Short mmCIF file of C-alpha atoms and ligand atoms in Angstrom, two decimals:
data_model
loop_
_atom_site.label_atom_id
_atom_site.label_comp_id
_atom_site.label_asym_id
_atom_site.label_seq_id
_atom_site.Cartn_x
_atom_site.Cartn_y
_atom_site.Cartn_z
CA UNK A 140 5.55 2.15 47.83
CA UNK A 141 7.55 0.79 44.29
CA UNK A 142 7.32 3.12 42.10
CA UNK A 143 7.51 0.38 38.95
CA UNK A 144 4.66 -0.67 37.42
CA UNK A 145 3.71 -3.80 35.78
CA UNK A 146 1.95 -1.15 32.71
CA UNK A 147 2.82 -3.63 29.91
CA UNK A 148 -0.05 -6.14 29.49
CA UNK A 149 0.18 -9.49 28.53
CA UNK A 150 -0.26 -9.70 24.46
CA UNK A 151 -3.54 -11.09 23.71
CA UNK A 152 -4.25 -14.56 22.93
CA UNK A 153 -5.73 -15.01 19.79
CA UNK A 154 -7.19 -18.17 18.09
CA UNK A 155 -6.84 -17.36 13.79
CA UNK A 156 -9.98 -19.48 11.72
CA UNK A 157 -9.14 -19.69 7.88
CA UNK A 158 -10.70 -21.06 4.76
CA UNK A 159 -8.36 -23.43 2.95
CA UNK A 160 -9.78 -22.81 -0.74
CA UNK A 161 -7.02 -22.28 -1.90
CA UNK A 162 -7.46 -18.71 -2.61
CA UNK A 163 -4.48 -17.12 -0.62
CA UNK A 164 -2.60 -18.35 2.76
CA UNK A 165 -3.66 -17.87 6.47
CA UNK A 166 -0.19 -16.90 6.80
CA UNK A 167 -1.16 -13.08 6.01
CA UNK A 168 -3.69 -13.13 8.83
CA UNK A 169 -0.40 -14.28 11.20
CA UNK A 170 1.09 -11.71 9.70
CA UNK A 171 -1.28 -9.04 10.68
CA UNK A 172 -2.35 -10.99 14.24
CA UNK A 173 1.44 -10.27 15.20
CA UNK A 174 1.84 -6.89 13.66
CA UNK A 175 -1.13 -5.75 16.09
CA UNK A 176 1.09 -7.34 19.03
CA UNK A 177 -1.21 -10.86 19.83
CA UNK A 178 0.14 -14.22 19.65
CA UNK A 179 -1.18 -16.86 18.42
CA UNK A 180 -2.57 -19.89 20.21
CA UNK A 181 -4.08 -21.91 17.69
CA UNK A 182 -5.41 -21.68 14.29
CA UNK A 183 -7.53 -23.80 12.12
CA UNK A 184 -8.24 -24.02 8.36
CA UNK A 185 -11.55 -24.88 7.07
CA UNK A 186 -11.62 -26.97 3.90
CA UNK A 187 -15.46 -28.11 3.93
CA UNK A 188 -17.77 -25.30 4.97
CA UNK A 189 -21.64 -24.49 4.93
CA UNK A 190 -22.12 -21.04 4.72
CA UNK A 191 -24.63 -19.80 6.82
CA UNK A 192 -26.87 -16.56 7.53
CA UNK A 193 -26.25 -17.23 11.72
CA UNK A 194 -22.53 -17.70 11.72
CA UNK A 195 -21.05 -17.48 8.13
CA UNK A 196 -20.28 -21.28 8.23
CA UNK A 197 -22.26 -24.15 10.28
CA UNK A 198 -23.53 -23.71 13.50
CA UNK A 199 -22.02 -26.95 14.11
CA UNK A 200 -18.53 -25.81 12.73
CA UNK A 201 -18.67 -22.77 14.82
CA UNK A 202 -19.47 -24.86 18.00
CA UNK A 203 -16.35 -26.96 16.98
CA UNK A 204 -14.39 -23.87 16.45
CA UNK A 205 -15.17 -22.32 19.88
CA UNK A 206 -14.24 -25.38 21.80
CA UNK A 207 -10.88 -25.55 20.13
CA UNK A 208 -10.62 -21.74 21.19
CA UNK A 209 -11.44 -22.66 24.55
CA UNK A 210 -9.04 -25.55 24.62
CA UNK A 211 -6.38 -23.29 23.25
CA UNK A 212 -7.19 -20.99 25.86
CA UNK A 213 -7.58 -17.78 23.57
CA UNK A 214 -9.31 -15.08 24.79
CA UNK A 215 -10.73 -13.71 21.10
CA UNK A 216 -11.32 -15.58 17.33
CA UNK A 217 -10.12 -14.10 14.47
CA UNK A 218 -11.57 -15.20 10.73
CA UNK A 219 -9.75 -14.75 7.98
CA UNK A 220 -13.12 -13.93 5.97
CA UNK A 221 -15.36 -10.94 6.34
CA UNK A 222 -18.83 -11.38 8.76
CA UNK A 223 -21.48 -9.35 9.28
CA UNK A 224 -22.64 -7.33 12.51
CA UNK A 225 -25.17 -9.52 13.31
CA UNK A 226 -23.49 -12.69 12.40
CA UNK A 227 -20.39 -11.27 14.42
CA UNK A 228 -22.96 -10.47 17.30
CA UNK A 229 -24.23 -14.24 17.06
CA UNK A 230 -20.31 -15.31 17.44
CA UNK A 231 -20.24 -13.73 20.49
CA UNK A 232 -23.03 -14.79 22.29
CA UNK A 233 -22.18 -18.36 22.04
CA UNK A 234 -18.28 -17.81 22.75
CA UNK A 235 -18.24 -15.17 25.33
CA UNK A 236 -15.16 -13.67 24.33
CA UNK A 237 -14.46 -11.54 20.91
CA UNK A 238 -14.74 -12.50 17.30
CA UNK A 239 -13.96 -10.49 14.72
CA UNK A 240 -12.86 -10.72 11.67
CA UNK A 241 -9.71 -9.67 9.17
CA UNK A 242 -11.18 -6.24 8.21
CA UNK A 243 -11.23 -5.30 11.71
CA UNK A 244 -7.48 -6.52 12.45
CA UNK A 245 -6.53 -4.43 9.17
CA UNK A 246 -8.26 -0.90 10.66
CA UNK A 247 -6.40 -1.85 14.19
CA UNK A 248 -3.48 -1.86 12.60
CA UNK A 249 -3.77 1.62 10.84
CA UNK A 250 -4.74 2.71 14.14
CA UNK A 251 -2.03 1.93 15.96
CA UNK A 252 0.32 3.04 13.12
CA UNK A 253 -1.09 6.37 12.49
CA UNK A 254 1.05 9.56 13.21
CA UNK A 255 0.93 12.54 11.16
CA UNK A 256 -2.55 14.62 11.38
CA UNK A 257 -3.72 13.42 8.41
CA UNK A 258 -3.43 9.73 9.03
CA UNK A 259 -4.70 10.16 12.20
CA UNK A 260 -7.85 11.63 11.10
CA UNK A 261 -8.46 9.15 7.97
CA UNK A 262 -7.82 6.43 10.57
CA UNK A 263 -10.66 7.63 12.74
CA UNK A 264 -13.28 8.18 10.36
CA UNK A 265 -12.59 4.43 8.80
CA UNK A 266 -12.64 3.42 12.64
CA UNK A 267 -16.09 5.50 12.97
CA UNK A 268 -17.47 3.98 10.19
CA UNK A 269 -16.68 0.53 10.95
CA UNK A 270 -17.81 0.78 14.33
CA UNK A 271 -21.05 2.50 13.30
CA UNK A 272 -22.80 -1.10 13.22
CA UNK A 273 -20.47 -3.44 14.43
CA UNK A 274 -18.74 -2.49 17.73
CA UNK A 275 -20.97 -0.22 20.16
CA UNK A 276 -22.52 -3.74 21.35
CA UNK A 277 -19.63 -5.43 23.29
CA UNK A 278 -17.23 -2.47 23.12
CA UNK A 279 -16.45 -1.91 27.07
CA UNK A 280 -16.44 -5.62 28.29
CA UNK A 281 -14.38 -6.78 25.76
CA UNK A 282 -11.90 -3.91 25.64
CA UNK A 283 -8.88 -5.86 26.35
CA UNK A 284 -9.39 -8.88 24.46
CA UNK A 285 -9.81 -7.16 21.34
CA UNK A 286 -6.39 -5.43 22.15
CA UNK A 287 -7.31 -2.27 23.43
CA UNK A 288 -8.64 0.92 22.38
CA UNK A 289 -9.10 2.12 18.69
CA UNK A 290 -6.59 4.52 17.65
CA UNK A 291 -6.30 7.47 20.44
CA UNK A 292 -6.04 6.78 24.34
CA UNK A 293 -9.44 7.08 25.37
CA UNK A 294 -11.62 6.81 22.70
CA UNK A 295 -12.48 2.96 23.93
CA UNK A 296 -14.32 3.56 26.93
CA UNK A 297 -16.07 6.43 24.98
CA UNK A 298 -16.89 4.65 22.21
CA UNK A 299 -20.04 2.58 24.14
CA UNK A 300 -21.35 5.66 25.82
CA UNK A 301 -21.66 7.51 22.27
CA UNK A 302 -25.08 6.59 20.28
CA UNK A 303 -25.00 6.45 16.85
CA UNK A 304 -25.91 10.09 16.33
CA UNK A 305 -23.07 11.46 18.31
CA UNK A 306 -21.10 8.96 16.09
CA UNK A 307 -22.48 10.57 12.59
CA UNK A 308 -21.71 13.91 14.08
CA UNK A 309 -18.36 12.74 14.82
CA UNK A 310 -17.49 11.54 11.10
CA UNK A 311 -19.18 14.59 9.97
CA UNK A 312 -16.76 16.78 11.73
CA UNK A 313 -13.46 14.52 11.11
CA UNK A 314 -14.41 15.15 7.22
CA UNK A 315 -14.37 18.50 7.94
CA UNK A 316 -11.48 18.83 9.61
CA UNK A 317 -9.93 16.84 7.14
CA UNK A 318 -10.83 19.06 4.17
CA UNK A 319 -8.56 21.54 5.72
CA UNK A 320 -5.57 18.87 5.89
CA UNK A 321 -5.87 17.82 2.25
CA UNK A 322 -6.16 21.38 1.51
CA UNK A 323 -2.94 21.73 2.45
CA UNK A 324 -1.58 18.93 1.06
CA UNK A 325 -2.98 20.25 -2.24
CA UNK A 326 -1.15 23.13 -1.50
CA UNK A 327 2.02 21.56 -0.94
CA UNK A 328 1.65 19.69 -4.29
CA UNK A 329 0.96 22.37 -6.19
CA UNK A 330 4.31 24.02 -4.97
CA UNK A 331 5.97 20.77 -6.01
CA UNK A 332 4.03 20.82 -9.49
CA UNK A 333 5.64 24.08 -9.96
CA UNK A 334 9.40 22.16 -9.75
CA UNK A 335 9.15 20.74 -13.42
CA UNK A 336 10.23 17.42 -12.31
CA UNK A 337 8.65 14.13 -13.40
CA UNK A 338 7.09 12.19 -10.32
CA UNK A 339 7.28 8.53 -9.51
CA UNK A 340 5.41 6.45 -6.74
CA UNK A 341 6.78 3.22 -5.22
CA UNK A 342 3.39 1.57 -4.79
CA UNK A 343 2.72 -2.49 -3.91
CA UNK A 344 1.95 -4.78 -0.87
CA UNK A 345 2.63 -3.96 2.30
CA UNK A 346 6.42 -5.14 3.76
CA UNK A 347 7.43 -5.44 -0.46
CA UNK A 348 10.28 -3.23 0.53
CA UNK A 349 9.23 0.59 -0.96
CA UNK A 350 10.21 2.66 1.74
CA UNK A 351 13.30 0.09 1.93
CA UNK A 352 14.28 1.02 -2.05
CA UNK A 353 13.01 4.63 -1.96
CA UNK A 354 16.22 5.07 1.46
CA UNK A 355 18.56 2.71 -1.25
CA UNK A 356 17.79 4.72 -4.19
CA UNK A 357 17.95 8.15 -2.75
CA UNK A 358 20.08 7.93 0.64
CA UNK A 359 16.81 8.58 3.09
CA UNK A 360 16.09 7.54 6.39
CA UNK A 361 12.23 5.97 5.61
CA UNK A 362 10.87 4.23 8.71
CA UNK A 363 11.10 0.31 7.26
CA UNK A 364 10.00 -2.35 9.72
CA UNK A 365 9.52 -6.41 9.02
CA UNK A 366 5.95 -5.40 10.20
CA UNK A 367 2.32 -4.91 7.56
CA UNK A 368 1.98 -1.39 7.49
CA UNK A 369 4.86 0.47 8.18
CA UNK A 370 4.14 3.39 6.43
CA UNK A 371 0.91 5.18 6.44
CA UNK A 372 1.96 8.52 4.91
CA UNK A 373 3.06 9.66 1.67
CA UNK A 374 7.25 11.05 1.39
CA UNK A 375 8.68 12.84 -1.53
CA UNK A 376 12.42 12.54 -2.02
CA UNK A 377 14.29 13.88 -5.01
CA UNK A 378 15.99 10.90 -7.02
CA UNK A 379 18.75 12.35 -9.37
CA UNK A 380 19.34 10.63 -12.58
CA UNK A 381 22.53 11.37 -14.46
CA UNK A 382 22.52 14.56 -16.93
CA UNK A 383 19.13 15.17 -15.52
CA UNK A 384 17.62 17.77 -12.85
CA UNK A 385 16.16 14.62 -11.23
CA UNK A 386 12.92 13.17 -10.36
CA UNK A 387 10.43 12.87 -7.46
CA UNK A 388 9.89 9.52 -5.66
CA UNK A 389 7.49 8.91 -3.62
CA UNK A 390 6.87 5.79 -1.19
CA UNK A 391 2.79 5.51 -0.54
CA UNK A 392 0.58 3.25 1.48
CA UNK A 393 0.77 -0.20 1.02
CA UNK A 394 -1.89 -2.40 -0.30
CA UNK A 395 -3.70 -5.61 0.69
CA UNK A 396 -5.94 -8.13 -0.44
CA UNK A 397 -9.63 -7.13 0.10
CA UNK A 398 -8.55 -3.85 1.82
CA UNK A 399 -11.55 -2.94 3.60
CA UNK A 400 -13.65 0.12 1.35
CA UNK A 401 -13.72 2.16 4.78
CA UNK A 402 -9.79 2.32 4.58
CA UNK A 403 -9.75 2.83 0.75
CA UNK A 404 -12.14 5.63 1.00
CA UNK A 405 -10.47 7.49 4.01
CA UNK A 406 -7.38 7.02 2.31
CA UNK A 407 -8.44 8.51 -1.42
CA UNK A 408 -6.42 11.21 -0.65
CA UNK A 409 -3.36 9.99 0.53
CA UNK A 410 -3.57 7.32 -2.45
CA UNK A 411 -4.12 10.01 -5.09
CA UNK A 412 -0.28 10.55 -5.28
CA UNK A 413 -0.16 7.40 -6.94
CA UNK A 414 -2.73 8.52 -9.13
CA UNK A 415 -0.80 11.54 -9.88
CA UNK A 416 2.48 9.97 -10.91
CA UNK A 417 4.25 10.25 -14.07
CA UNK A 418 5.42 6.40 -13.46
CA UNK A 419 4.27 3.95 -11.16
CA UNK A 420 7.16 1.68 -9.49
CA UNK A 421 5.09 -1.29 -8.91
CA UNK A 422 7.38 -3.31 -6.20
CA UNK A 423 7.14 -6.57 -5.35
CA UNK A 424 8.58 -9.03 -2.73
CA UNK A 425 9.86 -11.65 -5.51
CA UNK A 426 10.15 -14.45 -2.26
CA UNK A 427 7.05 -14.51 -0.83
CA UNK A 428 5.12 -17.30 -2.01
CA UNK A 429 2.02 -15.73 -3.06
CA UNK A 430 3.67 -12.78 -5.28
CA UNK A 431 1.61 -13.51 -8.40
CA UNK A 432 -1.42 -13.72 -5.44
CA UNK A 433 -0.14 -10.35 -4.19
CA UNK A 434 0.51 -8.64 -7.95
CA UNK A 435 -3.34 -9.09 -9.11
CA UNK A 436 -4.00 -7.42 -5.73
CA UNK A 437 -1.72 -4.96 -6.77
CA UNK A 438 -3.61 -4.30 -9.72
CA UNK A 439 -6.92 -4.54 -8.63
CA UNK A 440 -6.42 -1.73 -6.37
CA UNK A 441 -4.26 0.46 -8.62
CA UNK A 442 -8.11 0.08 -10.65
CA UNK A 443 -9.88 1.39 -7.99
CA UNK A 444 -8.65 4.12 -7.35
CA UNK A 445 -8.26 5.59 -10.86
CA UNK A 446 -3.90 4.50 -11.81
CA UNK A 447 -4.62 1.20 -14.07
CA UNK A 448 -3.99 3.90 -16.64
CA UNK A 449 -0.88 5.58 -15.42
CA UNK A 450 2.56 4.25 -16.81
CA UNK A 451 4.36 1.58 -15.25
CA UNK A 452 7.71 -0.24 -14.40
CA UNK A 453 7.51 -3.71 -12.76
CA UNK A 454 9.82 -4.49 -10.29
CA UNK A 455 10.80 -7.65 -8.52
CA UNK A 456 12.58 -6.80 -4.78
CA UNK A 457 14.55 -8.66 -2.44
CA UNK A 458 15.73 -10.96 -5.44
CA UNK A 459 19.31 -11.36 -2.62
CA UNK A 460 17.31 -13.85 -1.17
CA UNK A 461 17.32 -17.80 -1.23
CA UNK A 462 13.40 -18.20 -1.38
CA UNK A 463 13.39 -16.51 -5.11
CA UNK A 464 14.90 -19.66 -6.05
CA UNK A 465 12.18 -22.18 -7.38
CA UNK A 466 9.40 -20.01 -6.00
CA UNK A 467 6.59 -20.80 -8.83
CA UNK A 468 4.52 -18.04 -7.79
CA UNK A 469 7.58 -15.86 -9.07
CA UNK A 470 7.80 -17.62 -12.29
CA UNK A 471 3.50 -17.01 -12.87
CA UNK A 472 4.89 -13.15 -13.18
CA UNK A 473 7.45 -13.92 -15.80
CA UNK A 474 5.56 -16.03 -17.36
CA UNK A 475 2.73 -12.81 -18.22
CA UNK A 476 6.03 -11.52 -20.56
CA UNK A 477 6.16 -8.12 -18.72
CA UNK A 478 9.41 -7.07 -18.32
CA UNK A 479 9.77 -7.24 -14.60
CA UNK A 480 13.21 -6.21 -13.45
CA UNK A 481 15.10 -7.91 -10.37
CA UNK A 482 16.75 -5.75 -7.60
CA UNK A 483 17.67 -5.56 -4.22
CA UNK A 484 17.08 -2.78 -1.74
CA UNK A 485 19.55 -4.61 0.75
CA UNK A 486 22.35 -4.44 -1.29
CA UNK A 487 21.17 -2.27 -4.34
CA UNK A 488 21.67 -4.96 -7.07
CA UNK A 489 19.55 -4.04 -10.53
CA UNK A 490 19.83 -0.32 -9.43
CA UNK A 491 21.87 0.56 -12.61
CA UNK A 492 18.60 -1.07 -15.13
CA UNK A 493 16.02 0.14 -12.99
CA UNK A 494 17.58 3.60 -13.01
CA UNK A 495 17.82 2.82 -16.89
CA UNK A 496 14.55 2.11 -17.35
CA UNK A 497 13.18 4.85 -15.06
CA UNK A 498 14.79 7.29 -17.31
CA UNK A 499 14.01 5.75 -20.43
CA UNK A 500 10.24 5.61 -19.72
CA UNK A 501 10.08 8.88 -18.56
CA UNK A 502 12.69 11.10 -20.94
CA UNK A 503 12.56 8.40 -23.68
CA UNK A 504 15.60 6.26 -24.61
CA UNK A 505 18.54 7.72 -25.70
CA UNK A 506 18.88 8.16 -29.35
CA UNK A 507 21.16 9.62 -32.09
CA UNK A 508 20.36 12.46 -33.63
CA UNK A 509 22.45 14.52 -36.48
CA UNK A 510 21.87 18.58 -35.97
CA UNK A 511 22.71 21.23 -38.45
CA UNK A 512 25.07 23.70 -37.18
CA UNK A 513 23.19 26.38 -37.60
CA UNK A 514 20.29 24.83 -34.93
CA UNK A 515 21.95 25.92 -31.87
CA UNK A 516 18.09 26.77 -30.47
CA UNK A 517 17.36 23.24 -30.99
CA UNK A 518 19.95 22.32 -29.52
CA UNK A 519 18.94 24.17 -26.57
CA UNK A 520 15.83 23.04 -26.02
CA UNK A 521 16.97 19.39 -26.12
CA UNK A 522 19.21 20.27 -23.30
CA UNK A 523 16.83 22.05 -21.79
CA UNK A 524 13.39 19.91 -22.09
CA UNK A 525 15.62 16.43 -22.72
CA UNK A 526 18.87 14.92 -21.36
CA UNK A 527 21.66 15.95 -23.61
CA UNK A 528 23.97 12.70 -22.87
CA UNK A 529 26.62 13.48 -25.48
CA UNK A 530 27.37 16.12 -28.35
CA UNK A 531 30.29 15.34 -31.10
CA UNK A 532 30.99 18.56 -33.04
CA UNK A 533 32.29 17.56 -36.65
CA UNK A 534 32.78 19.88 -39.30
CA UNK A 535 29.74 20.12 -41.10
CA UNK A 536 27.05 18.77 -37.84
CA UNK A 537 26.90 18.13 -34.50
CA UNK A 538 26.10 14.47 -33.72
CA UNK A 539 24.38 14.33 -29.92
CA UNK A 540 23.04 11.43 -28.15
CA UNK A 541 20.07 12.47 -26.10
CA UNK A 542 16.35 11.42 -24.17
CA UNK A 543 13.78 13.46 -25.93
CA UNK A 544 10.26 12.59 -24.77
CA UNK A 545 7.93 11.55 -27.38
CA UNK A 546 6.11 14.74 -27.63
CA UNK A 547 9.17 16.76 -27.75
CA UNK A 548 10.33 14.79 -30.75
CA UNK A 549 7.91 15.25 -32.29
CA UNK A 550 8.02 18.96 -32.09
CA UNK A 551 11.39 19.20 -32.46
CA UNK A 552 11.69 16.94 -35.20
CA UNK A 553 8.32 16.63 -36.95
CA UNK A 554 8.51 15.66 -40.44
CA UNK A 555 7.98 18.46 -42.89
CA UNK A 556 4.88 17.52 -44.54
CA UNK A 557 4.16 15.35 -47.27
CA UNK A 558 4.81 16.96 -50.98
CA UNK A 559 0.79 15.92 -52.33
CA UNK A 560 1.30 13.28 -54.80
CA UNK A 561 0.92 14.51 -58.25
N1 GTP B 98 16.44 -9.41 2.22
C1 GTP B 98 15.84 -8.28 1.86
N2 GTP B 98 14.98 -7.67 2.71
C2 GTP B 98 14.37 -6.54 2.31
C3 GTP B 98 14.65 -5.94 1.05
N3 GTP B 98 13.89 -4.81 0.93
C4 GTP B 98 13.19 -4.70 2.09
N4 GTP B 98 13.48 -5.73 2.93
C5 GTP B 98 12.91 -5.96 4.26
O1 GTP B 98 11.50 -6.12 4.14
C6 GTP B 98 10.80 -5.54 5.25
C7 GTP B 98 9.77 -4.53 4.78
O2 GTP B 98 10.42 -3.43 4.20
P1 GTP B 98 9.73 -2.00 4.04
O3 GTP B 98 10.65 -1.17 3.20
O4 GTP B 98 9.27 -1.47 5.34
O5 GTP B 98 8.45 -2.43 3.16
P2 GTP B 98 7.25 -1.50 2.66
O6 GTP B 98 6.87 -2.01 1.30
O7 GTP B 98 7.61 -0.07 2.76
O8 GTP B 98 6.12 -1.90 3.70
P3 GTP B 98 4.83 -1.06 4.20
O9 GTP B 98 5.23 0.33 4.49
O10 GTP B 98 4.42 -1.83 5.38
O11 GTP B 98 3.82 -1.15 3.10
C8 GTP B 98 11.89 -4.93 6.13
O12 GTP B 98 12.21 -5.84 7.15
C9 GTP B 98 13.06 -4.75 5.17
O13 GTP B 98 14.32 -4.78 5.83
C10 GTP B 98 15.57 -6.61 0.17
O14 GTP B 98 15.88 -6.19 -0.95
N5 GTP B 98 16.13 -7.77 0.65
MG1 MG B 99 6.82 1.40 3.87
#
């Protein structure tokens, strides 16, 4: 008897529906489709629709579709717009085979990503959730089509048996369980609060290059794949800036248009590092098409979850490449007048600016200042609680250049007050 095994299945044929309104490009959902391992056997875009309560367009449009799916010989539909259970139920009793929509392919994907405990879990209870309504009905048959299980081996063929009670007792105990997790992680932060660095978070799209810039800037070994969704879990490295103890960079989840509210919500936690940042890195891939598309998604989502507020830096990656050249969603970001700097992780052009500009938003620009000799204690807690850049000793001052935050100037050097006009 051979002791190989054919164990690797034949990827999934998929057949991708999108609306062409002009509102972003089905070649995201490709994107995604081939991140979760499928290919693709056909797509179509839909530029005159009637939406409807059955299918979410015409019934006859939905025949049409399923007949091209057929022809293609797909063995699941994928829409590039969000259904509902029963509309996804109605899908497939007419085709046979699954339909499901982006949402779905987007929770997949953080399945199949997730490693750490944390992830894991927050994967599981968006999966739960989702499934709650949506999945129980066509789970087992469909199994392979839909490209497996969700998330851990096993949990697919359990997933029909479980009624929806055993489900809510599930989620109920995942939330518990991960209490304890982001306990820890609160624990671990406040350890890192205690180091009196400033903190910085690489946030943006998924594949803008963070993880890529955040090994370039600091010499780490990030996991950074041409795939959506390459990292799932927060990492802290130390960035150190010259005549400064450093800074704390951290590379987060990336984002993605209409990021499905399960996902945001299981991943508050994880997300709350942006939150928590000094400075926000907001990175973009400055040759994709859609950049401008992918920057108000960017900031939409930096809303939700409570950073619109926090400080930040714009910054426009992978600028070593040919498609920044007359790409007009690219100039739509200059155009807003926000000073967007260009680098590139691949060969670490713009690091000396962005560096710059780190610094200067964080310590405050450097500036001249004139002491008396007598203020050595000043001049101490400049080089303690600023960065001290350079200090000329003449004979009646010391002239230093130095970043002094805002609020330390203006305790340092507050202006004595006002004499009261006569
Ligand atoms: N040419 C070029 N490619 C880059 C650059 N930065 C990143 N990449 C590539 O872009 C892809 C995505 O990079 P990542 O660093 O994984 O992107 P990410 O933003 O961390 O992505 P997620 O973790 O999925 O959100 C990889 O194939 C990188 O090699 C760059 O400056 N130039
Ligand atoms: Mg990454």
């Amino acid at each position: 008897m051979s002791e190989l095994q054919n164990t690797q299945e034949d990827p999934v044929r998929a057949f991708l529906v999108g609306k062409d309104d002009g509102t972003y490009p089905i070649s995201e959902l490709h994107g995604l489709v081939k991140t979760l391992g499928m290919t693709i056997n056909g797509s179509i875009l839909l530029s005159r629709y009637i939406p409807t309560p059955q299918f979410g367009v015409g019934t006859g449009k939905a025949h049409e579709i399923i007949a091209l799916a057929q022809e293609a010989e797909a063995e699941c539909i994928i829409l590039d717009f969000e259904i509902s259970p029963t509309q996804q139920r109605n899908w497939e009793k007419e085709a046979n085979f699954p339909v499901f929509d982006r949402n779905e392919v987007i929770i997949r994907i953080f399945a199949q990503r997730a490693k750490t405990k944390e992830a894991v879990l927050q994967v599981h209870l968006a999966r739960l959730q989702y499934a709650m309504p949506r999945l129980a009905h066509s789970y087992g048959d469909m199994a392979r089509q839909r490209g497996g299980s969700y998330g851990s081996k096993g949990s697919g063929e359990t997933q029909l048996e479980i009624d929806r009670r055993d489900i809510k007792e599930q989620i109920a105990q995942i939330k518990d369980e991960l209490k304890k997790v982001i306990k820890e992680r609160e624990t671990m932060r406040k350890r890192r609060e205690k180091i009196p660095l400033p903190s910085c978070a690489l946030v943006g799209y998924t594949n803008a290059g963070k993880s890529s810039l955040l090994n370039s800037l600091t010499g780490s070994g990030v996991f950074v794949e041409d795939k959506l969704f390459a990292t799932l879990d927060p990492t802290t490295r130390r960035l150190s800036l010259s005549g400064s103890t450093g800074i704390l960079l951290t590379d987060t989840v990336g984002f993605i248009r209409n990021l499905p509210h399960t996902l945001i919500d299981a991943f508050k936690s994880t997300l709350e590092e942006a939150v928590r940042a000094d400075l926000l890195l907001i990175v973009l891939d400055a040759s994709d098409t859609d950049v401008f598309g992918q920057y108000e998604t960017v900031c939409t989502v930096l809303e939700e979850i409570g950073a619109s507020k926090n400080k930040r830096l714009l910054i426009l990656n992978k600028t070593d490449k040919e498609e920044c050249e007359r790409n007009f969603s690219l100039s739509r970001i200059k155009e807003t007048g926000q000073n967007a700097l260009e680098v590139s992780a691949k060969n670490s052009a713009g690091f000396d600016a962005l560096i710059e500009a780190i610094a200067d938003s964080l310590f405050g620009k450097i500036k001249e200042y004139s002491l008396k000799l007598s203020d050595t204690e000043l001049l101490n807690e400049i080089r303690k609680n600023g960065i001290l850049v350079s200090s000329e000793w003449t004979e009646d001052a010391v002239k230093i250049k130095a970043r002094i935050s805002e609020a330390l100037e203006t305790k340092l050097f507050a202006p004595p007050s006002k004499p009261l006009l006569p």
